[in-house]
Coordinates of C-alpha atoms in Angstrom, one line a residue:
M1 CA -4.0 1.7 0.8
I2 CA -0.3 2.2 0.9
F3 CA -0.9 6.0 1.0
T4 CA -3.6 5.7 3.7
L5 CA -1.3 3.8 5.9
R6 CA 1.6 6.1 5.4
Q7 CA -0.6 9.0 6.0
L8 CA -1.9 7.4 9.5
Q9 CA 1.8 6.8 10.4
E10 CA 2.8 10.4 9.5
K11 CA -0.2 11.9 11.5
A12 CA 0.4 9.7 14.7
I13 CA 4.0 10.8 14.7
E14 CA 2.8 14.6 14.3
Q15 CA 0.5 14.3 17.1
H16 CA 2.6 12.3 19.3
Q17 CA 0.5 8.9 19.3
E18 CA 1.5 5.2 19.0
L19 CA 0.4 3.0 16.3
F20 CA -0.1 -0.7 16.0
V21 CA -0.6 -2.4 12.8
V22 CA -1.1 -6.0 12.2
F23 CA -0.6 -7.6 8.8
V24 CA -2.7 -10.5 8.5
D25 CA -1.9 -13.5 6.4
F26 CA -4.4 -16.0 5.0
P27 CA -2.8 -19.3 3.7
K28 CA -4.4 -20.2 0.3
A29 CA -7.0 -17.6 0.8
F30 CA -8.8 -17.9 -2.6
D31 CA -9.1 -21.7 -2.2
T32 CA -10.7 -21.7 1.3
V33 CA -13.8 -19.6 0.6
D34 CA -16.9 -21.4 1.4
R35 CA -19.0 -21.0 -1.6
V36 CA -22.6 -21.5 0.0
T37 CA -21.4 -18.6 2.4
L38 CA -20.3 -16.5 -0.5
W39 CA -23.7 -16.7 -2.2
K40 CA -25.3 -15.6 1.1
V41 CA -22.7 -12.7 1.3
L42 CA -23.5 -11.5 -2.3
M43 CA -27.3 -11.5 -1.3
E44 CA -26.7 -9.6 1.6
F45 CA -24.8 -6.9 -0.2
G46 CA -27.8 -6.5 -2.6
C47 CA -26.6 -8.7 -5.7
P48 CA -29.6 -9.8 -7.8
Q49 CA -30.4 -13.3 -7.7
H50 CA -30.0 -13.9 -11.5
F51 CA -26.4 -12.3 -11.1
I52 CA -25.7 -14.6 -8.4
N53 CA -27.0 -17.6 -10.5
I54 CA -24.4 -16.6 -13.1
I55 CA -21.5 -16.6 -10.6
K56 CA -22.7 -19.8 -9.3
G57 CA -22.5 -21.1 -12.9
F58 CA -18.9 -20.3 -13.2
H59 CA -18.1 -22.3 -10.0
E60 CA -20.4 -25.5 -10.3
D61 CA -19.1 -29.0 -11.2
M62 CA -15.4 -27.8 -11.2
I63 CA -12.9 -30.6 -11.4
G64 CA -9.4 -30.9 -11.2
R65 CA -6.5 -33.2 -11.9
V66 CA -3.0 -33.4 -10.5
A67 CA 0.0 -33.8 -13.1
A68 CA 3.4 -34.9 -11.7
A69 CA 6.2 -36.7 -13.1
G70 CA 4.6 -37.2 -16.5
N71 CA 1.4 -38.7 -15.0
I72 CA -2.1 -37.4 -14.5
S73 CA -4.3 -38.2 -11.7
G74 CA -8.0 -39.1 -11.8
A75 CA -10.5 -36.3 -11.9
F76 CA -11.7 -34.9 -8.6
S77 CA -14.5 -32.3 -7.6
I78 CA -13.5 -28.9 -6.4
C79 CA -16.2 -27.5 -3.9
H80 CA -14.4 -24.7 -2.3
G81 CA -12.7 -21.6 -3.2
V82 CA -13.1 -19.0 -6.1
K83 CA -11.5 -19.7 -9.4
Q84 CA -7.7 -19.0 -9.4
G85 CA -6.9 -16.6 -12.4
C86 CA -10.3 -15.5 -12.8
V87 CA -10.8 -11.7 -13.0
L88 CA -13.9 -12.0 -10.8
A89 CA -11.9 -13.9 -8.0
P90 CA -10.3 -10.7 -6.3
T91 CA -13.6 -8.8 -6.1
L92 CA -15.5 -11.9 -4.8
F93 CA -12.8 -12.4 -2.1
R94 CA -13.0 -8.9 -1.2
L95 CA -16.6 -8.9 -0.7
Y96 CA -16.3 -12.1 1.4
L97 CA -13.7 -10.5 3.6
S98 CA -15.8 -7.3 3.8
A99 CA -18.5 -9.5 5.3
V100 CA -15.9 -10.8 7.7
Q101 CA -14.9 -7.4 8.7
Q102 CA -18.4 -6.1 9.2
N103 CA -19.3 -9.1 11.2
M104 CA -16.1 -8.3 13.4
T105 CA -16.7 -4.6 13.8
D106 CA -20.5 -4.9 14.7
G107 CA -20.5 -3.1 18.0
L108 CA -16.8 -2.6 18.2
S109 CA -15.6 0.9 18.9
K110 CA -11.8 0.3 18.5
G111 CA -9.3 1.7 16.0
V112 CA -7.7 5.0 15.0
F113 CA -10.2 7.9 15.2
I114 CA -9.8 10.9 12.9
K115 CA -11.5 14.1 12.5
T116 CA -12.0 15.1 8.9
R117 CA -13.2 17.8 6.6
S118 CA -12.3 18.0 3.1
D119 CA -13.6 21.6 2.1
G120 CA -11.3 24.6 2.6
K121 CA -7.5 24.6 2.4
L122 CA -5.3 21.4 3.3
F123 CA -3.1 23.6 5.6
N124 CA -6.0 25.5 7.4
L125 CA -6.3 23.3 10.5
A126 CA -8.8 25.8 11.7
R127 CA -11.4 24.2 9.6
L128 CA -11.3 20.9 11.9
R129 CA -12.1 23.1 15.1
T130 CA -15.6 23.9 14.0
N131 CA -18.7 22.3 15.3
T132 CA -20.3 21.9 11.8
K133 CA -19.0 19.8 8.8
V134 CA -16.4 18.0 10.8
R135 CA -16.9 14.1 10.9
E136 CA -15.2 11.7 13.2
V137 CA -14.4 8.4 11.6
C138 CA -12.9 5.2 13.0
V139 CA -10.2 3.6 10.9
R140 CA -9.7 0.0 12.1
E141 CA -8.7 -2.0 9.0
L142 CA -7.2 -1.5 5.5
L143 CA -8.4 -4.2 2.9
F144 CA -6.9 -4.8 -0.5
A145 CA -7.7 -8.5 -2.0
D146 CA -6.2 -10.9 0.6
N147 CA -4.0 -8.4 2.3
P148 CA -5.9 -7.0 5.1
A149 CA -4.2 -4.9 7.9
S150 CA -5.6 -4.0 11.3
I151 CA -4.7 -0.6 13.0
T152 CA -5.2 1.0 16.2
N153 CA -3.4 3.2 18.6
N154 CA -3.6 1.0 21.7
Q155 CA -2.2 -2.5 22.6
S156 CA -5.2 -3.8 24.3
D157 CA -7.4 -2.6 21.6
M158 CA -5.1 -4.2 19.0
Q159 CA -5.4 -7.6 20.9
E160 CA -9.3 -7.4 21.1
I161 CA -9.5 -6.6 17.3
V162 CA -7.2 -9.5 16.4
D163 CA -9.1 -11.8 18.7
R164 CA -12.5 -10.9 17.2
F165 CA -11.1 -11.0 13.7
S166 CA -9.8 -14.4 14.3
A167 CA -12.9 -15.8 15.6
D168 CA -15.0 -14.3 12.8
A169 CA -12.7 -15.5 10.2
D170 CA -13.1 -19.0 11.6
L171 CA -16.9 -18.7 11.2
F172 CA -16.4 -18.0 7.6
G173 CA -14.0 -20.8 7.0
L174 CA -10.7 -18.7 6.6
Q175 CA -7.7 -19.6 8.9
I176 CA -5.4 -16.9 9.8
N177 CA -1.6 -18.1 9.4
S178 CA -0.2 -16.7 12.8
A179 CA 3.4 -17.6 11.6
K180 CA 3.4 -15.1 8.6
T181 CA 1.0 -12.5 10.3
E182 CA 3.3 -9.6 11.7
L183 CA 2.9 -6.9 13.9
L184 CA 4.6 -3.4 13.3
Y185 CA 4.8 -1.2 16.3
Q186 CA 5.4 2.7 15.8
P187 CA 6.4 4.4 19.2
K188 CA 5.7 7.9 20.2
P189 CA 8.4 10.2 18.7
G190 CA 11.5 10.4 21.0
K191 CA 10.6 7.0 22.5
A192 CA 12.5 3.7 21.9
T193 CA 10.8 1.0 20.2
Q194 CA 9.7 -1.9 22.6
E195 CA 8.5 -5.5 22.3
K196 CA 4.8 -5.6 22.4
E197 CA 2.9 -8.8 22.8
I198 CA -0.2 -9.6 20.6
T199 CA -1.3 -13.2 20.1
I200 CA -3.6 -15.2 17.9
K201 CA -4.9 -18.4 19.6
G202 CA -2.1 -18.2 22.1
E203 CA 0.7 -17.8 19.5
R204 CA 2.8 -14.6 19.7
L205 CA 3.1 -12.6 16.5
T206 CA 6.4 -11.7 15.1
Q207 CA 7.1 -8.0 15.6
S208 CA 8.9 -6.4 12.7
N209 CA 10.4 -2.9 12.4
T210 CA 9.7 -3.1 8.5
F211 CA 7.0 -4.9 6.4
T212 CA 6.6 -5.2 2.8
Y213 CA 2.9 -4.3 2.3
L214 CA 1.6 -4.4 -1.4
G215 CA 5.1 -4.2 -2.7
S216 CA 6.1 -1.3 -0.7
T217 CA 8.2 -1.3 2.5
I218 CA 6.6 0.2 5.5
S219 CA 8.9 1.2 8.3
S220 CA 8.2 1.5 12.2
N221 CA 9.4 5.1 12.2
N222 CA 7.8 6.0 8.9
S223 CA 11.1 6.8 7.2
A224 CA 11.7 6.4 3.4
D225 CA 15.2 5.2 3.7
V226 CA 14.7 1.7 3.5
E227 CA 11.8 1.8 0.9
V228 CA 14.2 4.0 -1.4
S229 CA 17.1 1.4 -0.9
K230 CA 14.8 -1.2 -1.9
R231 CA 13.6 0.8 -5.0
V232 CA 17.3 1.1 -5.9
Q233 CA 17.8 -2.6 -5.6
A234 CA 15.0 -3.6 -7.6
A235 CA 15.8 -1.1 -10.4
C236 CA 19.4 -2.2 -10.8
K237 CA 18.2 -5.8 -10.8
S238 CA 15.9 -5.0 -13.7
F239 CA 18.6 -3.2 -15.5
G240 CA 21.2 -5.8 -14.9
A241 CA 19.2 -8.6 -16.2
L242 CA 19.2 -6.8 -19.7
S243 CA 22.8 -5.7 -19.6
K244 CA 24.2 -8.0 -22.3
R245 CA 21.1 -8.7 -24.1
L246 CA 20.1 -5.0 -24.7
W247 CA 22.3 -2.1 -23.1
S248 CA 25.7 -3.3 -24.4
R249 CA 24.5 -4.0 -28.1
H250 CA 25.2 -1.1 -30.3
E251 CA 23.1 -2.3 -33.1
I252 CA 19.9 -1.5 -31.2
K253 CA 18.6 2.1 -31.4
L254 CA 18.9 4.3 -28.6
T255 CA 15.1 5.1 -28.9
T256 CA 14.3 1.5 -28.5
K257 CA 16.5 1.1 -25.5
M258 CA 15.0 4.2 -23.8
E259 CA 11.5 2.8 -24.4
I260 CA 12.2 -0.5 -22.6
Y261 CA 14.1 1.4 -20.0
R262 CA 11.1 3.6 -19.3
T263 CA 8.8 0.4 -19.4
L264 CA 10.8 -2.0 -17.3
V265 CA 13.2 -0.3 -15.2
M266 CA 11.5 3.0 -14.2
P267 CA 8.5 1.3 -12.8
S268 CA 10.6 -0.5 -10.4
L269 CA 12.6 2.6 -9.4
L270 CA 9.5 4.7 -8.9
Y271 CA 6.9 2.3 -7.6
A272 CA 4.7 4.0 -5.1
T273 CA 7.1 6.9 -4.6
E274 CA 4.1 9.2 -4.9
T275 CA 3.0 8.1 -1.4
L276 CA 6.4 8.8 0.2
T277 CA 7.6 11.9 2.0
L278 CA 11.0 12.3 0.4
Y279 CA 13.9 14.4 1.4
S280 CA 16.6 15.8 -1.0
R281 CA 18.9 12.9 -0.1
H282 CA 16.3 10.4 -1.4
I283 CA 15.8 12.5 -4.6
E284 CA 19.5 12.3 -5.1
K285 CA 19.9 8.7 -4.5
L286 CA 17.4 7.8 -7.0
G287 CA 18.6 10.4 -9.3
S288 CA 22.1 9.0 -9.2
I289 CA 20.9 5.6 -10.2
Q290 CA 18.9 6.9 -13.1
M291 CA 22.0 9.0 -14.3
N292 CA 24.3 5.8 -14.0
H293 CA 21.9 3.8 -16.0
L294 CA 21.4 6.3 -18.8
R295 CA 25.3 6.6 -19.2
Q296 CA 25.7 3.1 -19.3
V297 CA 22.8 2.9 -21.9
M298 CA 24.5 5.6 -24.1
N299 CA 28.1 4.3 -23.4
I300 CA 29.1 7.7 -21.9
K301 CA 32.2 7.6 -19.8
W302 CA 33.0 10.1 -17.0
Q303 CA 36.1 11.0 -19.0
D304 CA 33.8 12.5 -21.7
R305 CA 32.9 15.1 -19.2
V306 CA 29.2 15.0 -20.2
A307 CA 27.1 17.0 -17.8
N308 CA 23.7 15.4 -16.4
V309 CA 21.5 17.9 -18.1
Q310 CA 23.0 17.0 -21.4
V311 CA 22.6 13.2 -20.7
L312 CA 18.9 13.8 -20.0
Q313 CA 18.5 15.9 -23.2
R314 CA 20.2 13.1 -25.4
A315 CA 18.1 10.3 -23.6
G316 CA 14.8 12.4 -23.9
T317 CA 13.8 11.7 -20.5
P318 CA 13.0 14.1 -17.6
S319 CA 14.9 14.0 -14.4
I320 CA 13.9 11.7 -11.5
E321 CA 12.9 14.9 -9.6
S322 CA 10.5 15.9 -12.2
M323 CA 9.0 12.5 -12.5
V324 CA 8.5 12.2 -8.8
T325 CA 6.9 15.7 -8.5
A326 CA 4.6 15.0 -11.5
S327 CA 3.3 11.5 -10.0
K328 CA 2.7 13.3 -6.5
L329 CA 0.7 16.0 -8.0
R330 CA -1.2 13.6 -10.2
W331 CA -2.0 11.5 -7.1
A332 CA -2.8 14.5 -5.0
G333 CA -5.4 15.4 -7.7
H334 CA -6.8 12.0 -7.7
V335 CA -7.3 12.2 -4.0
R336 CA -8.9 15.5 -4.1
R337 CA -11.4 14.4 -6.7
M338 CA -12.3 11.3 -4.7
P339 CA -15.9 11.1 -3.1
E340 CA -16.2 12.3 0.4
H341 CA -16.5 8.5 1.7
R342 CA -13.3 7.4 0.4
L343 CA -10.7 6.6 3.1
P344 CA -7.5 8.1 1.4
K345 CA -9.3 11.5 1.2
M346 CA -10.7 11.3 4.8
V347 CA -7.4 10.5 6.2
F348 CA -5.5 13.1 4.0
Y349 CA -7.7 16.0 5.0
G350 CA -8.0 15.0 8.5
E351 CA -6.1 14.5 11.9
L352 CA -6.2 12.3 14.8
S353 CA -8.9 13.0 17.3
E354 CA -6.4 12.8 20.1
G355 CA -3.0 14.0 20.5
K356 CA -1.1 17.3 20.3
R357 CA 1.5 18.7 17.9
Q358 CA 4.9 20.0 19.3
Q359 CA 5.5 23.6 19.4
G360 CA 7.4 25.3 16.5
S361 CA 8.1 23.8 13.3
Q362 CA 6.9 20.1 12.6
I363 CA 9.0 17.4 11.0
L364 CA 8.7 17.4 7.1
R365 CA 5.2 16.0 6.4
Y366 CA 3.8 14.7 2.8
K367 CA 1.8 17.7 2.4
D368 CA 4.8 20.2 3.0
T369 CA 6.4 18.4 0.0
L370 CA 3.2 18.7 -1.9
K371 CA 3.1 22.4 -1.0
R372 CA 6.5 23.0 -2.3
S373 CA 5.7 21.4 -5.5
L374 CA 2.4 23.3 -5.9
G375 CA 4.3 26.6 -5.1
K376 CA 6.7 25.8 -7.9
S377 CA 3.8 25.5 -10.3
K378 CA 2.0 28.5 -8.9
H379 CA -1.0 26.6 -7.5
R380 CA -2.6 27.0 -4.1
C381 CA -3.5 24.1 -1.6

């Protein structure tokens, strides 16, 4: 979903369109699911009755107790919600929320319309001008567990979507937390950001220029600057937490330190970077942090005059640029192999139904960085 949202942002900028995104928050989402309605939803989605009975058995006769200050309360029954910590809970809630979305979108033709066609070359936009094989798809929501996001190109359309979503959520027993539900507005290129009013039950939503969605920072200008800075902060925090216990202890082998570094620090530094459109300055910033960390791990001072290439060789690890390129190519291959109905693939191989590109060269796009990487490996896209 992070990739899909970033692609919609990028294509809106490329085709000079506005974009409105509302990130919806449900307080205690898993605990407020109405179980009777959930069983009906599972039946509507085609789950066999014996399977539903098994799921029911996991939730019937649930009791709870409260432990506080060394005391334990009496038992009480738990009649709502899915089981916290259960591996089925996210899937059950996702199905439940999908039913809310289906009920909301019945007869609703609002959202971001894209034209898509996945055969042919990615850069050959002429494939989207034909009268055959091109599909038009409406994207109005992004769903992941209890983190839905509504999206459209128009303020009035967004207000209508939010109103219907709120009303249908109430029907299913879900309450939207308007205090934590936020609006992100992306203006047309060259236009200043404006305050836009979207309300839920009369309460105006907070408008933000950045929002942390599924652990990745989404910016209203689709820039990677803020996200790269947060990746650096997260990696430095993870690295610093182990400074005295691990990195500065000479009796621990370098191979052990590097395994821990690759396992605990690098994921913080490179999380979701395969979805970003990165400039050389971003790669340099990420690379400088990696090099700083490796030199501390191996106790290499600047006076030692050891080149960065040698540091990487001693550590037995590739450069940041190589790792980002590899993860991006791996992700692109994953998207390419997706079924035709998958949203990331439809958006990646499509364009907005409305809007025109500027004449001349375009701003750097995700597929431009992908083409550059493929060119180095002598592949075609």
